[in-house]
Amino acid sequence: MLPSYPLVRLRQRLLIHAPNVGMQSIAALPDLRLIRNDQPYSNLCGAYEPCVALIVQGRKRLSLGGAVFDYGPERYLIASMDLPVTAALLEASPERPYLAVALRLDPREIASLMLEAPPMPGQQRLDDDRALGTGAVTPALLDAFDRLLALLEQPADIAALAPLIQREIHYRLLTGDAGARLRQMATAGSPSQQIARAVALLNQRFDQPLRVDDLAREAGMGASVFHQRFKAHTAMSPLQYQKALRLSEARRLMLSDRLDAAAAAYRVGYESPSQFSREYARRFGAPPARDIAALRERETA
C-alpha cells in the first residue's frame, strides 16, 4: 500500500517509474516527462516547451533574461511558449534525489475549458506578460498528477482515462494561480499567441541571420511594438533570444557530437569563432573547451 498523502504517494510513484537519472519519456503517455537527478548542478542551459512542471522532491532555480524563479514542491512552474532558460538544481542527492514531473500543455484543451470555466471570482490577474511563471500547488492538482502516474500500473486503463485526467490537470491550472497566463496562451489573436508564432519561427531559423521585420510580420505587429511585446513575454530581445538558442545548441553539439568550438560556432550560425568564444564564456562562465571538459568530468564523477 502506498502512503495516502498525495505528495508522498506521488514521490513513491516517481521513485518507481523514474529509476534512472535524467529525463524519461513514457511511450503510453507521450505528453508526460519524469525527471530524476541525484546531484546539484548550476548554469545548465536548456529549453522549456509549453508545459507545467511539478517538483515532488528538491528545489530548482530558473533564470529567464533578468528574471529568476525559485521553486519547489509548494509551487509549480508554467511555461506558455518555447523558452531558453538557465537552470540550477539546488537540492539533490543519491539519498534524496530531485524528482519532478512535467506535462506538455495543450492550447486546444485550454480553449475548450475556457468555454466551460469562466474566470473565478477574485482570481489573480496577470501583473506581467512573461511566458514563465509559478503558481501554488493544491491537493487537487497533486491528486490529479498522482492518478495520472497510477495509470502506469494499470496500462489497460490509459487510453480511456489518461485524456480525462490530463483535461482535469488543465482545468486545475486554469482555475488556479496560472489561469490568467493560460487564458492568454489559448486566446486567438492575443499578444501571447502572436509572440508564440514569432518564437516558433525563431526556433526554426535560429542559425540564420535575424530579420526582426520578418518576425514582426509573423506576429502581425509593427517592428517597435513587436520588440516591446517580445521582451515583455520572454524577458529578452529577439537578438538575445536567438543568441541563447545558438549558444545552447553549440554547447550540446560540443558535448554530445564532440564538435570543436569553431565547428559548433559555424553550425549554429556564427561567422566569427572568436566572437562565439567571447559570448559563450559570458553566458556559461568559461571558454568552450574548459566548460565542456568540466561538464564531461561532472558526468563521469
Coordinates of C-alpha atoms in Angstrom, one line a residue, residues 40-236:
P40 CA 23.0 19.5 -7.8
Y41 CA 24.1 21.5 -10.8
S42 CA 24.3 25.1 -11.9
N43 CA 24.4 27.1 -15.1
L44 CA 22.7 24.4 -17.2
C45 CA 21.0 25.9 -20.3
G46 CA 18.0 24.3 -21.9
A47 CA 14.7 24.9 -23.5
Y48 CA 11.2 24.7 -22.0
E49 CA 8.3 23.9 -24.2
P50 CA 4.7 24.9 -23.2
C51 CA 4.3 22.8 -20.0
V52 CA 3.5 22.6 -16.4
A53 CA 6.4 21.3 -14.2
L54 CA 5.8 20.0 -10.7
I55 CA 8.7 19.3 -8.3
V56 CA 7.9 16.5 -5.9
Q57 CA 11.3 16.5 -4.1
G58 CA 14.1 19.0 -4.2
R59 CA 14.4 22.6 -5.4
K60 CA 15.3 24.4 -8.6
R61 CA 16.2 27.9 -9.8
L62 CA 15.4 29.1 -13.4
S63 CA 16.7 32.3 -15.0
L64 CA 15.0 33.8 -18.0
G65 CA 16.7 37.0 -19.1
G66 CA 16.9 39.0 -15.8
A67 CA 14.1 37.2 -14.1
V68 CA 14.8 34.4 -11.5
F69 CA 12.3 31.8 -10.4
D70 CA 13.0 29.6 -7.3
Y71 CA 10.5 26.9 -6.7
G72 CA 10.0 23.5 -5.0
P73 CA 7.1 21.2 -4.1
E74 CA 4.9 24.1 -2.9
R75 CA 4.8 25.8 -6.3
Y76 CA 4.6 24.6 -9.9
L77 CA 6.1 26.2 -12.9
I78 CA 4.2 27.2 -16.1
A79 CA 5.8 27.9 -19.4
S80 CA 3.3 29.2 -22.0
M81 CA 5.7 29.1 -25.0
D82 CA 9.1 27.8 -26.0
L83 CA 11.8 29.5 -23.9
P84 CA 15.6 29.2 -23.5
V85 CA 16.4 29.2 -19.8
T86 CA 19.3 28.7 -17.5
A87 CA 18.8 26.2 -14.6
A88 CA 20.4 25.4 -11.3
L89 CA 19.4 22.4 -9.3
L90 CA 19.6 23.5 -5.6
E91 CA 18.7 20.3 -3.7
A92 CA 19.5 16.8 -4.9
S93 CA 21.5 13.8 -3.5
P94 CA 21.5 10.0 -4.1
E95 CA 19.7 9.6 -0.7
R96 CA 17.1 12.3 -1.6
P97 CA 17.0 12.6 -5.4
Y98 CA 15.4 15.5 -7.2
L99 CA 12.1 14.3 -8.5
A100 CA 9.8 16.1 -10.9
V101 CA 7.0 15.5 -13.4
A102 CA 6.2 17.7 -16.4
L103 CA 3.1 17.7 -18.7
R104 CA 3.0 19.3 -22.1
L105 CA 0.2 21.9 -22.2
D106 CA -2.4 21.7 -25.0
P107 CA -3.8 25.1 -26.0
R108 CA -6.8 23.5 -27.6
E109 CA -7.7 21.8 -24.4
I110 CA -7.3 25.1 -22.6
A111 CA -9.5 26.9 -25.2
S112 CA -12.2 24.2 -24.8
L113 CA -12.2 24.5 -21.0
M114 CA -12.4 28.3 -21.2
L115 CA -15.9 27.9 -22.6
E116 CA -16.9 25.9 -19.5
A117 CA -14.8 27.6 -16.8
P118 CA -15.1 31.4 -16.8
P119 CA -12.5 33.3 -14.7
M120 CA -13.1 32.5 -11.0
P121 CA -14.2 35.4 -8.8
G122 CA -11.1 37.0 -7.2
Q123 CA -8.8 35.0 -9.5
Q124 CA -5.3 36.6 -9.6
R125 CA -4.8 38.9 -12.6
L126 CA -1.5 38.9 -14.5
D127 CA 0.9 41.6 -13.4
D128 CA 3.3 40.9 -16.3
D129 CA 3.2 39.4 -19.8
R130 CA 6.1 37.0 -19.1
A131 CA 5.6 33.5 -20.6
L132 CA 7.1 31.9 -17.5
G133 CA 5.5 31.9 -14.0
T134 CA 4.7 29.9 -10.9
G135 CA 1.6 29.0 -9.0
A136 CA 0.6 27.4 -5.7
V137 CA 0.3 23.7 -5.8
T138 CA -3.1 22.4 -4.4
P139 CA -4.1 19.0 -3.1
A140 CA -6.4 18.6 -6.1
L141 CA -3.6 19.2 -8.6
L142 CA -1.3 16.7 -6.7
D143 CA -4.1 14.2 -6.7
A144 CA -4.7 14.5 -10.4
F145 CA -1.0 14.0 -11.2
D146 CA -0.9 11.0 -8.8
R147 CA -3.8 9.4 -10.6
L148 CA -2.1 10.0 -14.0
L149 CA 1.1 8.3 -12.8
A150 CA -1.0 5.5 -11.2
L151 CA -2.2 4.6 -14.7
L152 CA 1.3 3.3 -15.4
E153 CA 0.5 0.4 -13.1
Q154 CA -2.8 -0.2 -15.0
P155 CA -1.8 0.2 -18.6
A156 CA -5.2 -1.2 -19.9
D157 CA -6.8 2.0 -18.4
I158 CA -4.5 4.5 -20.0
A159 CA -6.4 5.0 -23.3
A160 CA -9.7 5.6 -21.6
L161 CA -8.7 7.6 -18.5
A162 CA -5.5 9.5 -19.3
P163 CA -7.2 12.1 -21.6
L164 CA -9.8 12.7 -18.8
I165 CA -7.1 13.2 -16.1
Q166 CA -5.0 15.4 -18.4
R167 CA -8.0 17.5 -19.0
E168 CA -8.6 17.8 -15.3
I169 CA -5.0 19.0 -14.8
H170 CA -5.6 21.7 -17.4
Y171 CA -8.8 22.6 -15.5
R172 CA -7.0 22.8 -12.1
L173 CA -4.4 25.1 -13.7
L174 CA -6.9 27.2 -15.5
T175 CA -8.9 27.8 -12.3
G176 CA -5.8 28.4 -10.1
D177 CA -3.0 31.0 -10.0
A178 CA -1.9 30.3 -13.6
G179 CA -5.4 30.8 -15.0
A180 CA -4.8 34.3 -16.5
R181 CA -1.5 33.2 -18.1
L182 CA -3.1 30.1 -19.6
R183 CA -6.1 32.2 -20.9
Q184 CA -3.6 34.5 -22.7
M185 CA -1.9 31.4 -24.2
A186 CA -5.1 30.0 -25.6
T187 CA -6.9 33.1 -26.8
A188 CA -6.8 33.5 -30.5
G189 CA -5.2 36.8 -31.5
S190 CA -3.8 37.5 -28.1
P191 CA -0.3 39.1 -27.8
S192 CA 0.8 35.8 -26.2
Q193 CA -0.3 33.8 -29.3
Q194 CA 1.2 36.4 -31.7
I195 CA 4.6 36.3 -29.9
A196 CA 4.4 32.5 -29.8
R197 CA 4.2 32.4 -33.6
A198 CA 7.4 34.5 -33.9
V199 CA 9.1 32.4 -31.3
A200 CA 8.3 29.2 -33.3
L201 CA 9.8 30.8 -36.4
L202 CA 12.9 31.9 -34.5
N203 CA 13.4 28.4 -33.1
Q204 CA 13.2 27.0 -36.6
R205 CA 15.7 29.5 -38.1
F206 CA 18.0 30.4 -35.2
D207 CA 21.0 29.6 -37.3
Q208 CA 20.1 32.1 -40.0
P209 CA 20.6 35.9 -40.0
L210 CA 18.0 37.6 -37.9
R211 CA 15.5 39.9 -39.5
V212 CA 13.2 41.5 -36.9
D213 CA 10.9 42.7 -39.6
D214 CA 10.2 39.1 -40.6
L215 CA 9.5 38.1 -37.0
A216 CA 7.2 41.1 -36.5
R217 CA 5.4 40.2 -39.7
E218 CA 4.9 36.6 -38.5
A219 CA 3.4 38.1 -35.3
G220 CA 1.2 40.5 -37.1
M221 CA 2.8 43.6 -35.4
G222 CA 4.8 46.6 -36.3
A223 CA 8.5 46.3 -35.5
S224 CA 8.6 48.6 -32.5
V225 CA 5.5 47.1 -30.9
F226 CA 6.8 43.6 -31.6
H227 CA 10.1 44.3 -30.0
Q228 CA 8.4 45.6 -26.8
R229 CA 6.0 42.7 -26.7
F230 CA 8.6 40.1 -27.3
K231 CA 10.8 41.4 -24.4
A232 CA 7.7 41.5 -22.1
H233 CA 7.0 37.8 -22.8
T234 CA 10.5 36.4 -23.0
A235 CA 12.5 38.8 -20.8
M236 CA 14.9 39.3 -23.6

